[in-house]
Short mmCIF file of C-alpha atoms in Angstrom, two decimals:
data_model
loop_
_atom_site.label_atom_id
_atom_site.label_comp_id
_atom_site.label_asym_id
_atom_site.label_seq_id
_atom_site.Cartn_x
_atom_site.Cartn_y
_atom_site.Cartn_z
CA UNK A 1 48.03 -115.74 -34.11
CA UNK A 2 47.53 -112.22 -35.14
CA UNK A 3 45.64 -110.21 -32.61
CA UNK A 4 42.27 -109.09 -33.87
CA UNK A 5 42.03 -105.31 -33.98
CA UNK A 6 39.14 -103.44 -32.33
CA UNK A 7 36.53 -102.05 -34.68
CA UNK A 8 35.19 -98.61 -33.65
CA UNK A 9 31.42 -98.55 -32.96
CA UNK A 10 30.88 -96.08 -35.81
CA UNK A 11 32.14 -98.65 -38.29
CA UNK A 12 29.79 -101.29 -36.89
CA UNK A 13 26.79 -98.99 -37.51
CA UNK A 14 26.49 -98.06 -33.84
CA UNK A 15 26.93 -94.86 -31.93
CA UNK A 16 29.62 -94.41 -29.40
CA UNK A 17 28.36 -94.00 -25.80
CA UNK A 18 29.44 -90.38 -25.79
CA UNK A 19 27.58 -89.56 -29.02
CA UNK A 20 24.56 -91.53 -27.92
CA UNK A 21 24.42 -89.55 -24.70
CA UNK A 22 24.66 -86.27 -26.56
CA UNK A 23 21.93 -87.41 -28.95
CA UNK A 24 19.70 -88.42 -26.09
CA UNK A 25 20.15 -85.02 -24.51
CA UNK A 26 19.29 -83.31 -27.76
CA UNK A 27 16.25 -85.55 -28.10
CA UNK A 28 15.11 -84.68 -24.62
CA UNK A 29 15.28 -81.00 -25.41
CA UNK A 30 13.74 -81.15 -28.86
CA UNK A 31 11.24 -83.94 -28.34
CA UNK A 32 12.26 -85.79 -31.57
CA UNK A 33 14.82 -88.49 -32.12
CA UNK A 34 17.75 -89.41 -29.94
CA UNK A 35 16.05 -92.35 -28.31
CA UNK A 36 15.07 -90.39 -25.17
CA UNK A 37 12.71 -87.70 -26.49
CA UNK A 38 10.42 -85.97 -23.96
CA UNK A 39 7.41 -83.66 -24.26
CA UNK A 40 8.34 -80.06 -24.94
CA UNK A 41 6.75 -77.52 -22.61
CA UNK A 42 5.08 -74.67 -24.50
CA UNK A 43 6.90 -71.38 -24.29
CA UNK A 44 5.08 -68.64 -22.38
CA UNK A 45 3.78 -65.67 -24.38
CA UNK A 46 6.21 -62.87 -25.05
CA UNK A 47 6.14 -59.91 -22.69
CA UNK A 48 4.73 -57.78 -25.52
CA UNK A 49 1.77 -60.17 -25.81
CA UNK A 50 1.27 -60.13 -22.04
CA UNK A 51 1.34 -56.33 -22.02
CA UNK A 52 -1.26 -56.12 -24.80
CA UNK A 53 -3.52 -58.45 -22.81
CA UNK A 54 -3.12 -56.42 -19.62
CA UNK A 55 -4.26 -53.31 -21.47
CA UNK A 56 -7.04 -54.87 -23.55
CA UNK A 57 -8.70 -57.58 -21.46
CA UNK A 58 -12.01 -56.57 -19.84
CA UNK A 59 -11.52 -55.62 -16.21
CA UNK A 60 -13.73 -58.41 -14.91
CA UNK A 61 -11.39 -60.97 -16.54
CA UNK A 62 -8.23 -59.60 -14.95
CA UNK A 63 -8.03 -62.04 -11.98
CA UNK A 64 -7.41 -65.00 -14.31
CA UNK A 65 -4.79 -63.08 -16.26
CA UNK A 66 -3.08 -62.04 -13.02
CA UNK A 67 -2.77 -65.70 -11.99
CA UNK A 68 -1.17 -66.57 -15.33
CA UNK A 69 1.29 -63.69 -15.08
CA UNK A 70 2.27 -64.57 -11.53
CA UNK A 71 3.03 -68.14 -12.67
CA UNK A 72 5.49 -66.80 -15.26
CA UNK A 73 8.98 -66.73 -13.66
CA UNK A 74 10.20 -63.76 -15.69
CA UNK A 75 10.57 -60.50 -13.80
CA UNK A 76 8.86 -58.60 -16.62
CA UNK A 77 5.80 -60.82 -16.28
CA UNK A 78 5.71 -60.20 -12.53
CA UNK A 79 5.81 -56.45 -13.17
CA UNK A 80 2.89 -56.78 -15.58
CA UNK A 81 1.02 -58.81 -12.97
CA UNK A 82 1.44 -55.92 -10.53
CA UNK A 83 0.16 -53.49 -13.15
CA UNK A 84 -2.85 -55.69 -13.88
CA UNK A 85 -3.57 -55.97 -10.16
CA UNK A 86 -3.57 -52.16 -9.84
CA UNK A 87 -5.99 -51.91 -12.77
CA UNK A 88 -8.22 -54.53 -11.17
CA UNK A 89 -8.17 -52.65 -7.88
CA UNK A 90 -9.18 -49.39 -9.59
CA UNK A 91 -12.04 -51.17 -11.34
CA UNK A 92 -13.18 -52.82 -8.11
CA UNK A 93 -13.19 -49.46 -6.33
CA UNK A 94 -15.11 -47.91 -9.24
CA UNK A 95 -17.74 -50.66 -8.94
CA UNK A 96 -18.06 -50.01 -5.22
CA UNK A 97 -18.31 -46.28 -5.87
CA UNK A 98 -21.08 -46.85 -8.41
CA UNK A 99 -22.97 -49.02 -5.92
CA UNK A 100 -22.81 -46.19 -3.35
CA UNK A 101 -24.14 -43.61 -5.82
CA UNK A 102 -26.95 -45.88 -6.96
CA UNK A 103 -27.93 -46.84 -3.40
CA UNK A 104 -28.14 -43.20 -2.29
CA UNK A 105 -30.44 -42.42 -5.19
CA UNK A 106 -32.66 -45.47 -4.64
CA UNK A 107 -33.08 -44.49 -0.99
CA UNK A 108 -34.54 -41.16 -2.12
CA UNK A 109 -37.24 -42.62 -4.37
CA UNK A 110 -37.11 -46.45 -4.27
CA UNK A 111 -37.72 -47.77 -7.75
CA UNK A 112 -38.92 -44.34 -8.90
CA UNK A 113 -37.93 -42.09 -11.77
CA UNK A 114 -35.42 -39.61 -10.39
CA UNK A 115 -34.03 -37.01 -12.77
CA UNK A 116 -30.60 -35.78 -11.85
CA UNK A 117 -29.93 -32.25 -13.09
CA UNK A 118 -26.64 -30.40 -13.22
CA UNK A 119 -25.27 -27.41 -15.08
CA UNK A 120 -21.93 -26.30 -16.43
CA UNK A 121 -20.65 -22.93 -17.58
CA UNK A 122 -22.19 -20.54 -15.05
CA UNK A 123 -18.91 -18.76 -14.36
CA UNK A 124 -17.71 -18.50 -17.94
CA UNK A 125 -17.27 -15.22 -19.79
CA UNK A 126 -18.45 -16.69 -23.09
CA UNK A 127 -20.71 -19.38 -24.44
CA UNK A 128 -24.01 -20.75 -23.14
CA UNK A 129 -24.82 -22.16 -19.74
CA UNK A 130 -25.71 -25.82 -20.29
CA UNK A 131 -27.88 -28.07 -18.12
CA UNK A 132 -28.46 -31.80 -18.49
CA UNK A 133 -31.23 -33.95 -17.04
CA UNK A 134 -30.75 -37.72 -16.75
CA UNK A 135 -33.09 -40.49 -15.59
CA UNK A 136 -31.05 -43.66 -15.19
CA UNK A 137 -32.59 -47.06 -15.85
CA UNK A 138 -32.78 -49.54 -12.99
CA UNK A 139 -30.21 -51.84 -14.60
CA UNK A 140 -27.69 -49.10 -15.40
CA UNK A 141 -24.12 -49.92 -14.43
CA UNK A 142 -21.58 -47.12 -14.80
CA UNK A 143 -18.34 -47.92 -12.93
CA UNK A 144 -16.11 -44.87 -12.74
CA UNK A 145 -18.98 -42.39 -12.78
CA UNK A 146 -18.25 -39.33 -10.66
CA UNK A 147 -18.48 -35.57 -10.65
CA UNK A 148 -17.29 -34.48 -14.10
CA UNK A 149 -14.68 -32.16 -12.58
CA UNK A 150 -12.87 -35.17 -11.10
CA UNK A 151 -12.62 -37.04 -14.39
CA UNK A 152 -10.07 -36.79 -17.17
CA UNK A 153 -11.44 -35.79 -20.59
CA UNK A 154 -11.14 -39.28 -22.09
CA UNK A 155 -12.95 -40.82 -19.12
CA UNK A 156 -15.67 -38.15 -19.34
CA UNK A 157 -16.23 -38.83 -23.03
CA UNK A 158 -16.53 -42.57 -22.47
CA UNK A 159 -18.88 -42.17 -19.52
CA UNK A 160 -21.07 -39.65 -21.34
CA UNK A 161 -21.54 -42.14 -24.16
CA UNK A 162 -22.33 -44.90 -21.64
CA UNK A 163 -24.87 -42.67 -19.88
CA UNK A 164 -26.63 -41.89 -23.15
CA UNK A 165 -26.82 -45.62 -23.95
CA UNK A 166 -28.01 -46.76 -20.52
CA UNK A 167 -30.25 -43.90 -19.44
CA UNK A 168 -33.99 -44.32 -19.45
CA UNK A 169 -34.08 -40.72 -20.69
CA UNK A 170 -31.68 -37.80 -20.99
CA UNK A 171 -31.86 -34.28 -22.35
CA UNK A 172 -29.81 -31.11 -22.62
CA UNK A 173 -31.00 -27.52 -22.35
CA UNK A 174 -29.09 -24.28 -22.86
CA UNK A 175 -29.42 -20.58 -22.20
CA UNK A 176 -27.58 -18.38 -24.66
CA UNK A 177 -25.27 -15.47 -23.80
CA UNK A 178 -28.03 -13.06 -24.87
CA UNK A 179 -30.48 -14.75 -22.47
CA UNK A 180 -27.88 -14.66 -19.71
CA UNK A 181 -27.44 -10.92 -20.23
CA UNK A 182 -31.21 -10.35 -20.28
CA UNK A 183 -32.16 -12.55 -17.31
CA UNK A 184 -28.93 -12.73 -15.22
CA UNK A 185 -26.99 -15.96 -14.79
CA UNK A 186 -29.15 -17.30 -11.96
CA UNK A 187 -32.43 -17.16 -13.90
CA UNK A 188 -30.73 -18.24 -17.13
CA UNK A 189 -29.39 -21.34 -15.39
CA UNK A 190 -32.88 -22.21 -14.17
CA UNK A 191 -34.17 -21.68 -17.72
CA UNK A 192 -31.59 -24.15 -19.06
CA UNK A 193 -32.61 -26.68 -16.39
CA UNK A 194 -36.31 -26.33 -17.22
CA UNK A 195 -35.57 -26.76 -20.91
CA UNK A 196 -33.66 -29.96 -20.19
CA UNK A 197 -36.46 -31.34 -18.00
CA UNK A 198 -39.16 -30.35 -20.49
CA UNK A 199 -37.26 -32.21 -23.23
CA UNK A 200 -37.29 -35.52 -21.34
CA UNK A 201 -39.57 -38.05 -23.06
CA UNK A 202 -40.45 -39.56 -19.66
CA UNK A 203 -41.55 -37.21 -16.85
CA UNK A 204 -39.62 -37.67 -13.60
CA UNK A 205 -41.28 -38.24 -10.24
CA UNK A 206 -38.65 -36.16 -8.52
CA UNK A 207 -35.72 -33.96 -9.46
CA UNK A 208 -32.42 -33.80 -7.60
CA UNK A 209 -29.99 -30.98 -8.30
CA UNK A 210 -26.49 -30.20 -7.14
CA UNK A 211 -25.97 -27.34 -4.70
CA UNK A 212 -28.63 -24.81 -3.82
CA UNK A 213 -32.21 -25.04 -4.96
CA UNK A 214 -32.85 -23.39 -8.32
CA UNK A 215 -36.48 -22.67 -7.48
CA UNK A 216 -39.50 -23.91 -9.40
CA UNK A 217 -38.63 -26.42 -12.11
CA UNK A 218 -42.12 -27.82 -12.57
CA UNK A 219 -41.40 -30.95 -10.51
CA UNK A 220 -40.67 -31.72 -6.85
CA UNK A 221 -37.06 -30.66 -6.37
CA UNK A 222 -34.48 -31.61 -3.79
CA UNK A 223 -31.17 -29.74 -3.68
CA UNK A 224 -28.22 -31.81 -2.48
CA UNK A 225 -24.90 -30.30 -1.43
CA UNK A 226 -22.13 -32.08 -3.37
CA UNK A 227 -24.90 -33.95 -5.15
CA UNK A 228 -22.73 -34.68 -8.18
CA UNK A 229 -20.48 -36.71 -5.88
CA UNK A 230 -23.34 -38.41 -4.00
CA UNK A 231 -26.16 -39.23 -6.44
CA UNK A 232 -25.76 -41.32 -9.58
CA UNK A 233 -28.22 -39.34 -11.72
CA UNK A 234 -26.65 -35.98 -10.79
CA UNK A 235 -23.16 -37.30 -11.56
CA UNK A 236 -24.45 -38.61 -14.89
CA UNK A 237 -26.01 -35.23 -15.69
CA UNK A 238 -22.79 -33.40 -14.82
CA UNK A 239 -20.83 -35.60 -17.23
CA UNK A 240 -23.34 -35.23 -20.08
CA UNK A 241 -23.53 -31.44 -19.63
CA UNK A 242 -19.75 -31.03 -19.47
CA UNK A 243 -19.05 -33.11 -22.57
CA UNK A 244 -21.82 -31.35 -24.50
CA UNK A 245 -20.59 -27.87 -23.58
CA UNK A 246 -16.93 -28.69 -24.25
CA UNK A 247 -17.88 -29.80 -27.77
CA UNK A 248 -19.92 -26.60 -28.21
CA UNK A 249 -16.95 -24.45 -27.20
CA UNK A 250 -14.61 -26.40 -29.47
CA UNK A 251 -16.87 -25.48 -32.38
CA UNK A 252 -16.97 -21.84 -31.28
CA UNK A 253 -13.19 -21.95 -31.28
CA UNK A 254 -13.29 -22.69 -35.00
CA UNK A 255 -15.57 -19.69 -35.54
CA UNK A 256 -13.55 -17.29 -33.33
CA UNK A 257 -10.07 -18.83 -33.17
CA UNK A 258 -8.31 -15.86 -31.53
CA UNK A 259 -9.89 -16.43 -28.11
CA UNK A 260 -8.77 -20.01 -27.45
CA UNK A 261 -12.25 -21.29 -26.55
CA UNK A 262 -11.24 -24.92 -27.16
CA UNK A 263 -8.62 -24.68 -24.42
CA UNK A 264 -10.27 -22.66 -21.66
CA UNK A 265 -13.95 -23.30 -22.57
CA UNK A 266 -14.81 -19.64 -22.00
CA UNK A 267 -13.56 -19.36 -18.43
CA UNK A 268 -11.70 -16.24 -17.29
CA UNK A 269 -8.17 -17.54 -17.75
CA UNK A 270 -5.20 -15.26 -18.33
CA UNK A 271 -5.17 -16.29 -21.99
CA UNK A 272 -8.85 -15.42 -22.38
CA UNK A 273 -8.52 -12.05 -20.65
CA UNK A 274 -5.54 -11.16 -22.82
CA UNK A 275 -7.51 -12.00 -25.97
CA UNK A 276 -10.40 -9.87 -24.71
CA UNK A 277 -8.03 -6.96 -24.14
CA UNK A 278 -6.61 -7.33 -27.65
CA UNK A 279 -9.76 -7.98 -29.67
CA UNK A 280 -12.69 -7.01 -27.48
CA UNK A 281 -15.69 -9.32 -27.06
CA UNK A 282 -17.28 -11.38 -29.81
CA UNK A 283 -21.04 -12.09 -30.11
CA UNK A 284 -20.65 -15.16 -27.88
CA UNK A 285 -19.36 -13.17 -24.89
CA UNK A 286 -21.60 -12.31 -21.94
CA UNK A 287 -21.67 -8.54 -21.81
CA UNK A 288 -23.27 -8.50 -18.37
CA UNK A 289 -20.06 -9.96 -16.90
CA UNK A 290 -17.61 -7.36 -15.60
CA UNK A 291 -14.42 -8.49 -17.45
CA UNK A 292 -16.34 -8.43 -20.73
CA UNK A 293 -17.79 -4.98 -20.01
CA UNK A 294 -14.31 -3.72 -19.21
CA UNK A 295 -12.91 -5.16 -22.42
CA UNK A 296 -15.81 -3.72 -24.40
CA UNK A 297 -14.90 -0.25 -23.16
CA UNK A 298 -11.41 -0.53 -24.63
CA UNK A 299 -10.82 0.30 -28.30
CA UNK A 300 -11.43 -3.08 -29.98
CA UNK A 301 -9.42 -4.47 -32.84
CA UNK A 302 -10.88 -6.38 -35.75
CA UNK A 303 -11.80 -9.90 -34.63
CA UNK A 304 -10.84 -12.52 -37.21
CA UNK A 305 -13.70 -14.92 -37.89
CA UNK A 306 -13.94 -18.10 -39.92
CA UNK A 307 -16.78 -18.89 -42.33
CA UNK A 308 -18.06 -21.68 -40.08
CA UNK A 309 -21.43 -20.88 -38.48
CA UNK A 310 -21.76 -20.77 -34.73
CA UNK A 311 -23.58 -23.67 -33.08
CA UNK A 312 -27.36 -23.40 -33.20
CA UNK A 313 -29.67 -23.53 -30.20
CA UNK A 314 -31.55 -26.75 -29.68
CA UNK A 315 -31.40 -29.93 -27.02
CA UNK A 316 -30.81 -33.65 -27.26
CA UNK A 317 -32.13 -36.77 -25.69
CA UNK A 318 -32.85 -40.37 -26.37
CA UNK A 319 -35.83 -41.61 -28.44
CA UNK A 320 -37.01 -38.12 -29.28
CA UNK A 321 -36.13 -35.40 -31.71
CA UNK A 322 -33.39 -33.31 -30.08
CA UNK A 323 -34.34 -29.98 -28.59
CA UNK A 324 -30.66 -28.98 -28.57
CA UNK A 325 -28.52 -29.92 -31.52
CA UNK A 326 -25.08 -31.05 -30.40
CA UNK A 327 -22.23 -29.27 -32.13
#
């Protein structure tokens, strides 16, 4: 009898064990077909997506994001987790710092209206001296607030906007270069402070100022050494005044571009002194200041000017017509 030949499994409509095993493995990976399909685990977000989240998510939501990143086995995700943790730590410290500033102020006048006042521009050779007065609301929350000199420009701009939104009242007052020359810088600074306080729509119960006492401001005054680093309202006033004056000097720079006002803000830098030596003072310089007087004695050159008008004198605050028009 003839021996019956073996028929390969493929010809019988079956899969060979080897092919079946390979198919099962493919099914396990893909989750479809192969007789042994499993559930596919979702892929983690790309590192680019993680990075965008680390930069954009609100600080108070960072702990949850950090946990997700630390569960991702990729080294890049772990590095982003470390970056997010550093950002969280900075935010936490800023919150604690804000709590300290607010507590110090509340201890002075519990639940009362305290106006913080600070000035900027006293030592400049050009431009006005600017003072701001700020009364913070009881529910204000300004993490990162500090003395304006310790903050980067972008942080100052953001905080100044937050102060204006959250303040119970704020105002800005200025004293012009002509007033500085007529009164001297000390009395002109006090004038700017009084103008800021007078422009507040809500009268303060007490005023706190940074440094030495400016004298009579029309309200009970307490001078605090390093006040802009210790009291919330003074720190807020320092930020508002600095941002306002920087914008003012940037506009003056467009009127008198040869002096570089946008860069040095009128301070006696080498660049500013060199421009004074070359062109002499412009109408915005303080002629009672020695470097300006010395430059005025030298033969001046023609000072190029643009057609843009110089900033006008006025003040600004919330819920009232500004007394100083921002540039």
